[in-house]
Short mmCIF file of C-alpha atoms and ligand atoms in Angstrom, two decimals:
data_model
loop_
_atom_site.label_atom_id
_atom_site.label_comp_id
_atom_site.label_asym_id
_atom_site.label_seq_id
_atom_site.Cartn_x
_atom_site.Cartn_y
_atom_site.Cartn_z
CA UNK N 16 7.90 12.48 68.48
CA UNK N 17 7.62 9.19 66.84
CA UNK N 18 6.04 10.84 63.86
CA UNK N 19 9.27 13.27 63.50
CA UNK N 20 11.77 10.41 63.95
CA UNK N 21 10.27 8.22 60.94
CA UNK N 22 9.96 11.70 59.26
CA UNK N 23 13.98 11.77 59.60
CA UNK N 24 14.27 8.60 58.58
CA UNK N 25 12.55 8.38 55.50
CA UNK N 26 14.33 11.91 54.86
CA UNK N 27 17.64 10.05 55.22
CA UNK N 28 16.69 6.99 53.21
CA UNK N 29 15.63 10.07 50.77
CA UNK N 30 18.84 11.40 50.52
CA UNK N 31 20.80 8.29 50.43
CA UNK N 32 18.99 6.97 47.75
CA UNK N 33 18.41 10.30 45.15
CA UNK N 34 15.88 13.04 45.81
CA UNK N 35 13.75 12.12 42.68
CA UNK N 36 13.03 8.46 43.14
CA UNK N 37 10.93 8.81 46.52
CA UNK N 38 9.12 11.77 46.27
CA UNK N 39 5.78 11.64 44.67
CA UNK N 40 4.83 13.86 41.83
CA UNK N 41 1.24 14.02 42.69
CA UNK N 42 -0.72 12.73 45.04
CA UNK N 43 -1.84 9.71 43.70
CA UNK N 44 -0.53 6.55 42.64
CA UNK N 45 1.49 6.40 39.45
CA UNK N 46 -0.87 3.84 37.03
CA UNK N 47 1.38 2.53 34.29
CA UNK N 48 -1.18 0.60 31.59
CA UNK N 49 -0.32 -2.18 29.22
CA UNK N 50 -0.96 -1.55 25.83
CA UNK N 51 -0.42 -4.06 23.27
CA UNK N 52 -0.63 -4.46 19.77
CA UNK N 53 0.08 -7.42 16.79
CA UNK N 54 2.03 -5.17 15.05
CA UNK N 55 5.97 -3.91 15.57
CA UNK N 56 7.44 -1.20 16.64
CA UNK N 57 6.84 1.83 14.06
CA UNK N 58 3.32 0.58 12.27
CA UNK N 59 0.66 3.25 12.54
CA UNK N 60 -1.28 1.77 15.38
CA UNK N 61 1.60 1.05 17.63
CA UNK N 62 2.80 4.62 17.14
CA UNK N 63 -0.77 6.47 17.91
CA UNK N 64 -1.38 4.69 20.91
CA UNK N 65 1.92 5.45 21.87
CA UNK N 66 1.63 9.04 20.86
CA UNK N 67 -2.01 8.86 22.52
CA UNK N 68 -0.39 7.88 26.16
CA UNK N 69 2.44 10.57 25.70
CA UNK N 70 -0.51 12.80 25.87
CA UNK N 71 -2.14 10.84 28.99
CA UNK N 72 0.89 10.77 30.94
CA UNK N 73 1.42 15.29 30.35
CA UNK N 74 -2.39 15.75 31.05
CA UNK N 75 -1.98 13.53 34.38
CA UNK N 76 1.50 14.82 35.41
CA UNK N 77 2.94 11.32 35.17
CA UNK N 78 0.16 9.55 37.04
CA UNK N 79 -1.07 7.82 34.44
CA UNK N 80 1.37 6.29 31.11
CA UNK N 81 1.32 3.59 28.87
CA UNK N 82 4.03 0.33 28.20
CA UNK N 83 3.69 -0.62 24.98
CA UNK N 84 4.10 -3.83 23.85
CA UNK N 85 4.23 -4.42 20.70
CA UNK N 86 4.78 -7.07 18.06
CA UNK N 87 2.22 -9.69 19.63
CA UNK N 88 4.38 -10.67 22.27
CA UNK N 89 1.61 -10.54 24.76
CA UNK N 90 -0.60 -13.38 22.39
CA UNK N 91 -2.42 -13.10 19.18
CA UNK N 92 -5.24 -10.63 18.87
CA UNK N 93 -7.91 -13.49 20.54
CA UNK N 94 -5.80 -14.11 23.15
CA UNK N 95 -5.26 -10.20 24.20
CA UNK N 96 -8.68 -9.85 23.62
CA UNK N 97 -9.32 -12.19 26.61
CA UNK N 98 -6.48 -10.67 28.62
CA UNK N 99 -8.17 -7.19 28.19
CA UNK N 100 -11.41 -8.59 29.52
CA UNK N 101 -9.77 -9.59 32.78
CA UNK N 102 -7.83 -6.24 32.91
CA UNK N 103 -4.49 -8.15 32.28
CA UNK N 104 -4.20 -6.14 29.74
CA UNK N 105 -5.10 -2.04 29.87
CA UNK N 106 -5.70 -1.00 26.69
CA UNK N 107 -5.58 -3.47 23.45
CA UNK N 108 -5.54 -2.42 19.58
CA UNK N 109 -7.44 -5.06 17.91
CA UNK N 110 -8.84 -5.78 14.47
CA UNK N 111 -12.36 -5.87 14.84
CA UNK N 112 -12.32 -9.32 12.94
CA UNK N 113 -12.07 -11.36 16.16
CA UNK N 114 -14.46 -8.80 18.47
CA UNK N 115 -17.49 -10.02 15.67
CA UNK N 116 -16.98 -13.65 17.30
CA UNK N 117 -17.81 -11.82 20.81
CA UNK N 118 -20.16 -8.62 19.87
CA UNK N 119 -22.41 -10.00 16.91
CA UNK N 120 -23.05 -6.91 15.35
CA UNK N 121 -19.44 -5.96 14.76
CA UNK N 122 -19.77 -8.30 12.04
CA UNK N 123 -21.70 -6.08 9.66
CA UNK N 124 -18.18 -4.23 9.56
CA UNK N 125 -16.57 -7.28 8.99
CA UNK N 126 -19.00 -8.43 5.91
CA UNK N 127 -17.20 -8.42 2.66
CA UNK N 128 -17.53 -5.93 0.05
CA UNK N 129 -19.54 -3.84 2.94
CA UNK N 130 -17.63 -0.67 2.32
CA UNK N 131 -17.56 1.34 -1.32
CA UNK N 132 -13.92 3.09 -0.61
CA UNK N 133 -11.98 3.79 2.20
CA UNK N 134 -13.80 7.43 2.06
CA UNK N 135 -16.70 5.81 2.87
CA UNK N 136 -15.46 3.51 5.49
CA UNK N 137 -13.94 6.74 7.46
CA UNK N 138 -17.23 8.43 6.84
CA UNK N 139 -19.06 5.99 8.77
CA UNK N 140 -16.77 5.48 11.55
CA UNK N 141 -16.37 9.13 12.20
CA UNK N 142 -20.06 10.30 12.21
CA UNK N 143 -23.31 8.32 13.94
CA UNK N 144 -22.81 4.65 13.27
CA UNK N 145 -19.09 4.86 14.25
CA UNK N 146 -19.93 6.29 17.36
CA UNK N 147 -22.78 3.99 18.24
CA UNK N 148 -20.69 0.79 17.08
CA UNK N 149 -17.81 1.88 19.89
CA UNK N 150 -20.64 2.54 22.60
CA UNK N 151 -22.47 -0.45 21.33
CA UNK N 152 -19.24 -2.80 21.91
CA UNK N 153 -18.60 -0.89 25.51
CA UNK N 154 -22.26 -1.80 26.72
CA UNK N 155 -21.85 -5.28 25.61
CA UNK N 156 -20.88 -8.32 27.77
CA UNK N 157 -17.45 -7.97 26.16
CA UNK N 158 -15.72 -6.34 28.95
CA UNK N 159 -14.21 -3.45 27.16
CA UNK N 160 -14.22 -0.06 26.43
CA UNK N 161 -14.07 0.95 22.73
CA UNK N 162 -11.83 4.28 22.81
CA UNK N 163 -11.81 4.97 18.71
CA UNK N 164 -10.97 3.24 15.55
CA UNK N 165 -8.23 3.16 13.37
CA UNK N 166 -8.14 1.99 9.83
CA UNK N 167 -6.74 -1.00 8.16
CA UNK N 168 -7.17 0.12 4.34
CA UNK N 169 -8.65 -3.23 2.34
CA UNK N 170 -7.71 -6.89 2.30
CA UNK N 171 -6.63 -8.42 -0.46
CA UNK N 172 -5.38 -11.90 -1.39
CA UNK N 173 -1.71 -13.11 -1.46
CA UNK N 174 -0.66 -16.27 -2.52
CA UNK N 175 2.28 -18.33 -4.34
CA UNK N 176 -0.01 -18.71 -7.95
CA UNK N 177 -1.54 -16.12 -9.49
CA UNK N 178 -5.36 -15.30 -8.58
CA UNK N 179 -7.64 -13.78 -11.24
CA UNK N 180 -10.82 -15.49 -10.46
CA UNK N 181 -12.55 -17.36 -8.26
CA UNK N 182 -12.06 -20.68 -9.78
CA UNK N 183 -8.46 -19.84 -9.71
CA UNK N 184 -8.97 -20.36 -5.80
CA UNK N 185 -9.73 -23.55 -6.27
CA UNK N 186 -8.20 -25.94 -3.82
CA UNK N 187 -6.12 -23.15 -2.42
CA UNK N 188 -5.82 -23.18 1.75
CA UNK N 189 -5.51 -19.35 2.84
CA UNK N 190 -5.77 -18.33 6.13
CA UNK N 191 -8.31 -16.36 7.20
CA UNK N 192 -8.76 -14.35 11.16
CA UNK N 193 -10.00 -16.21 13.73
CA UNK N 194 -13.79 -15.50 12.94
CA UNK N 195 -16.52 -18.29 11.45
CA UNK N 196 -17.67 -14.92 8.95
CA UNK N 197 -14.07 -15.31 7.67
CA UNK N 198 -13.91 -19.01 6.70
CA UNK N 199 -17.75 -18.51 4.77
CA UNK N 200 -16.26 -15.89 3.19
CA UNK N 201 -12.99 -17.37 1.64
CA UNK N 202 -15.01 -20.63 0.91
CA UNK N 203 -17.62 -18.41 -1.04
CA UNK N 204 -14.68 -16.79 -3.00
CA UNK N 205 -13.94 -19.90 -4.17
CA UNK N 206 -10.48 -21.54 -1.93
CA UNK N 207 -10.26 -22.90 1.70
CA UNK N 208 -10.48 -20.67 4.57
CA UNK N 209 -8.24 -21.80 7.20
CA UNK N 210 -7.99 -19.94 11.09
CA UNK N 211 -5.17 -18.92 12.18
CA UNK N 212 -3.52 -16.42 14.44
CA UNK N 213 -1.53 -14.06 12.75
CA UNK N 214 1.62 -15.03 14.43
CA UNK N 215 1.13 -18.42 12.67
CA UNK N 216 1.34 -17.19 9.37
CA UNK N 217 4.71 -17.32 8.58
CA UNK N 218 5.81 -20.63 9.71
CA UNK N 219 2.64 -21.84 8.34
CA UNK N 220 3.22 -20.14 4.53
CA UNK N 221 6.87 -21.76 4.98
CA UNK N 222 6.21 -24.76 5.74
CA UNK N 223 2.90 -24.87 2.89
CA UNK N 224 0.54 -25.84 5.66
CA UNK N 225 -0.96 -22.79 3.84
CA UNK N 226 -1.09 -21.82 0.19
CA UNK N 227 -1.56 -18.26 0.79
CA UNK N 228 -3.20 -15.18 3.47
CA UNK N 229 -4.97 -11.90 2.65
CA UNK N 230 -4.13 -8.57 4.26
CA UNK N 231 -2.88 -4.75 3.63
CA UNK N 232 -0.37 -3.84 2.06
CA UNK N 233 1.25 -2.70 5.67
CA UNK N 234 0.66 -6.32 7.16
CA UNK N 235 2.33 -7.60 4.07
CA UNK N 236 5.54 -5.84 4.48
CA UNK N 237 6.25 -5.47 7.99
CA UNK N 238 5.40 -9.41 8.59
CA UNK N 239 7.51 -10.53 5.82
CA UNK N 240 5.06 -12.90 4.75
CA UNK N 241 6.28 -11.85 1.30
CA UNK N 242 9.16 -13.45 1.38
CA UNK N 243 7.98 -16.89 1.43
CA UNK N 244 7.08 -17.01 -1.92
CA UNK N 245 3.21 -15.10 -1.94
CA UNK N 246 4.58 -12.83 -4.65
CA UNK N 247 1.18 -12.56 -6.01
CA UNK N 248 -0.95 -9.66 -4.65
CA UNK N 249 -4.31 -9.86 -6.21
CA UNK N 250 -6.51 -6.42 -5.49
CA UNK N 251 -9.49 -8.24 -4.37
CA UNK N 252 -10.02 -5.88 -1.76
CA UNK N 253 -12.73 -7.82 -0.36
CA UNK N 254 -12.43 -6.88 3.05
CA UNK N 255 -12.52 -3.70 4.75
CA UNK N 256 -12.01 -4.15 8.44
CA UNK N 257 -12.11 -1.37 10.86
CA UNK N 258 -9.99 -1.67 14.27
CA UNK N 259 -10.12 0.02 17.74
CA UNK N 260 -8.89 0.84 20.35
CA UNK N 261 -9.92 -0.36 23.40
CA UNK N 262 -9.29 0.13 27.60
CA UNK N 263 -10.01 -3.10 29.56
CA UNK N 264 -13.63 -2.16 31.21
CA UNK N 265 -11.94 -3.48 34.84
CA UNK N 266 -9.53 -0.72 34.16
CA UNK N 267 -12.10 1.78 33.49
CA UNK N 268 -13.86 1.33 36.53
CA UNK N 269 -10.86 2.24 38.28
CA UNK N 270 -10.88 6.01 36.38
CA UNK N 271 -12.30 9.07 37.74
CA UNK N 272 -14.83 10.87 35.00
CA UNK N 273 -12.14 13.11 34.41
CA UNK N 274 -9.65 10.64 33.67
CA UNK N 275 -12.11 8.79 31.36
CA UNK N 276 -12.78 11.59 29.66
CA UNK N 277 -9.07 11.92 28.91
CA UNK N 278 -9.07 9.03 27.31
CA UNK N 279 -12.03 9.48 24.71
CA UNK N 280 -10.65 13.13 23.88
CA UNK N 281 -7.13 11.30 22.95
CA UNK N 282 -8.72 8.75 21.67
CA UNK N 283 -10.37 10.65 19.37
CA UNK N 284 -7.35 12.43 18.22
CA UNK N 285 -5.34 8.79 18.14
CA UNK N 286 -8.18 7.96 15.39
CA UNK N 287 -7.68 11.08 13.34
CA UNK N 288 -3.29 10.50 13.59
CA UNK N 289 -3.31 6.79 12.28
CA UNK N 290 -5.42 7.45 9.72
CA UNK N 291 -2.54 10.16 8.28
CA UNK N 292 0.25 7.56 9.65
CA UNK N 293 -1.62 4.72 7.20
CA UNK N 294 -1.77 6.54 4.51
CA UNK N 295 2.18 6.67 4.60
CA UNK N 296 2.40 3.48 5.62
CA UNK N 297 0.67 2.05 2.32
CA UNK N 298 2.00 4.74 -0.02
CA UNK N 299 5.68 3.06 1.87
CA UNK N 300 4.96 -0.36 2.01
CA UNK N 301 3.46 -0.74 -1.59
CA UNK N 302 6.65 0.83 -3.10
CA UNK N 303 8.76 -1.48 -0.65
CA UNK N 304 6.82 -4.83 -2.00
CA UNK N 305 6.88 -3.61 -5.47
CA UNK N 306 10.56 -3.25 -5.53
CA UNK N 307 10.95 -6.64 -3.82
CA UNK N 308 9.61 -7.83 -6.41
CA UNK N 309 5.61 -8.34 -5.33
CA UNK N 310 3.48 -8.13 -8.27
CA UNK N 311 0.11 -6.48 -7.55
CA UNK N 312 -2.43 -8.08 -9.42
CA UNK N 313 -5.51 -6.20 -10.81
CA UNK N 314 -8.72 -8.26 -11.03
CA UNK N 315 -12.28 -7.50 -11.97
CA UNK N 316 -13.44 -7.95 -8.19
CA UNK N 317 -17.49 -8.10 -9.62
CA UNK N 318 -17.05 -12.20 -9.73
CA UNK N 319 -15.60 -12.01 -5.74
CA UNK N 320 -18.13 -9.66 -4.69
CA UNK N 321 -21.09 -11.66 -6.18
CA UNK N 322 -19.82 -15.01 -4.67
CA UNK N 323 -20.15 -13.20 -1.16
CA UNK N 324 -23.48 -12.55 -1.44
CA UNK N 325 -24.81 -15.42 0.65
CA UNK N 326 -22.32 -14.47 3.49
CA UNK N 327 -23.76 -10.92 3.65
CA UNK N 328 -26.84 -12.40 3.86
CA UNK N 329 -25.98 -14.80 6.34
CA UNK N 330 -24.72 -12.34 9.02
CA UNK N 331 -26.66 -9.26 7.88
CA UNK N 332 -29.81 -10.99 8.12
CA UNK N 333 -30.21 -9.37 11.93
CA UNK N 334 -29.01 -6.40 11.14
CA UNK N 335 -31.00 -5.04 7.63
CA UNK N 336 -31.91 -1.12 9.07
CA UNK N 337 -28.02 -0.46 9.97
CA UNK N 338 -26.76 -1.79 6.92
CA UNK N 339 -29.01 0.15 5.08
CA UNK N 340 -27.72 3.32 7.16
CA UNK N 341 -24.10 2.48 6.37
CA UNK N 342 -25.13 2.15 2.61
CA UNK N 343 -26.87 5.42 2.32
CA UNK N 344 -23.99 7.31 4.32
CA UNK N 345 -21.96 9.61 1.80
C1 GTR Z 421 -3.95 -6.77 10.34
C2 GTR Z 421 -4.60 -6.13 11.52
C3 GTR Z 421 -4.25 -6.88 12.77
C4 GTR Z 421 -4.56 -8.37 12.62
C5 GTR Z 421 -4.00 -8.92 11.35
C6 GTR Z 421 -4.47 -10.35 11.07
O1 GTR Z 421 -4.33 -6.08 9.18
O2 GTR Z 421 -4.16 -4.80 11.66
O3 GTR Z 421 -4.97 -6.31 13.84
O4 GTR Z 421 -5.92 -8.56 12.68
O5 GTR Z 421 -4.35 -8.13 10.24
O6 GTR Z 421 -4.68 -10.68 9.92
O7 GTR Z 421 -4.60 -11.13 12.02
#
């Protein structure tokens, strides 16, 4: 009898408030995960991890979607990293530049000049060594679970003088990600590495607390860093940093084998979208910089790349057999 009567009453409650809102789709709990990114709304990254929980959220029925947010309003990429590893955060794209300061070994993809092209790069990360570098990161203390990567094209330098050679560098602070391999590696290329988070950058090229930053051509644009005077773009391209995708390992714990499953398959197909997506992006961003007025640079990058030899030695001393794998993949 009792049963009935609270039966009736949640029915009327039901009806007074709309059908929809109270009744359950499934019968679970509804998860909703926070997934964040540096970059705005639109940039390659943001939209295939959107694109990958639209895909989530149909294969669960609605029990499980994403809430982006976007544009680093959740911290700079060391800060979300943290918030990930205490499931503040569900599911984080990051740079690998500042996982290297917590897995050690992600920092023989962060090694300058470690890459021959981008078709190399994507042939790495899609076959063996990609695969073990993602399980390699989820078995480490790091708390998280790599999904997939995305790509980032190549770094190169921007700055308010032209750069054609190292010694051209000279004296010039440029900021570098929050990573020691970083700073080595801008100090070996001749200027001053400086950390910073990338939400820094703009105040910090305005108010010349910095001379000048490296990035993509993506970055460039959609940060506006441009437009505070780093009209030189010099094709350096000494850095060729992979990113990923990751799901807070707290989070993961929570997820049925089918449910994690889910998210490697999407993953998966998240890494093969942004790749298209950043192709577009560049091809759109490089036109956009050129026609404000950006003026790529091409440099002999031989002087750059043999500067950075002690750095690759530095942090690929541990690591000799996988570098030579990387090196001989095709
Ligand atoms: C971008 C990268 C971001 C962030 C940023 C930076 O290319 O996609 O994840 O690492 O660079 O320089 O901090």
């Amino acid at each position: 009898m009792k049963t009935r009567r609270t039966f009736l009453a949640i029915g009327a409650l039901v009806a007074s408030l709309g059908f929809s809102a109270l009744i359950p789709t499934t019968a679970h709990a509804e998860m909703v995960m926070k997934a964040a990114d540096v970059h705005p709304p639109g940039y390659p990254t943001v939209v295939a991890v959107e694109n990958m929980g639209k895909k989530i959220e149909a294969a669960t029925n609605g029990r499980i979607k994403f809430q982006m947010f976007p544009g680093g309003v959740l911290g700079g990429e060391k800060e979300m990293i943290e918030q990930t590893q205490v499931g503040a955060i569900q599911i984080l794209r990051t740079s690998l530049g500042p996982v290297g300061t917590v897995v050690p070994e992600v920092n023989v993809f962060n090694m300058p000049f470690m890459f021959r092209n981008e078709a190399h790069l994507n042939a790495v990360l899609d076959g063996p060594i990609g695969q073990e570098m993602l399980d390699k990161i989820s078995n480490s203390s790091a708390r998280m679970v790599a999904l997939a990567f995305t790509v980032a094209g190549s770094r190169s330098l921007y700055t308010k003088k032209p750069v054609r050679t190292p010694e051209d560098l000279k004296g010039l602070k440029i900021r570098m990600m929050g990573n020691p391999l970083f700073i080595d590696t801008m100090n070996a290329m001749g200027g001053n590495g400086i950390s910073m988070g990338y939400g820094e950058v703009f105040t910090a090229l305005q108010t010349g607390v910095i001379d000048g930053a490296e990035n993509n051509e993506p970055s460039l644009f959609t940060s506006n860093h441009y437009t505070t005077g780093t009209k030189y773009y010099t094709q350096t391209k000494h850095l060729m940093i992979p990113e990923i995708i990751v799901m807070s390992k707290v989070t993961w714990n929570k997820l049925s084998p089918e449910d994690q499953a889910l998210f490697k398959k999407y993953g998966r197909e998240a890494q093969m979208e942004e790749r298209k997506l950043w192709n577009d992006s560049v091809a759109d961003s490089t036109q956009k910089l050129k026609a404000a007025g950006v003026e790529f640079i091409d440099v002999d990058t031989k002087p750059f790349y043999d500067a950075t030899a002690p750095v690759r030695a530095k942090y690929g001393a541990d690591y000799a057999d996988l570098i030579r794998r990387i090196e001989a993949t095709k």
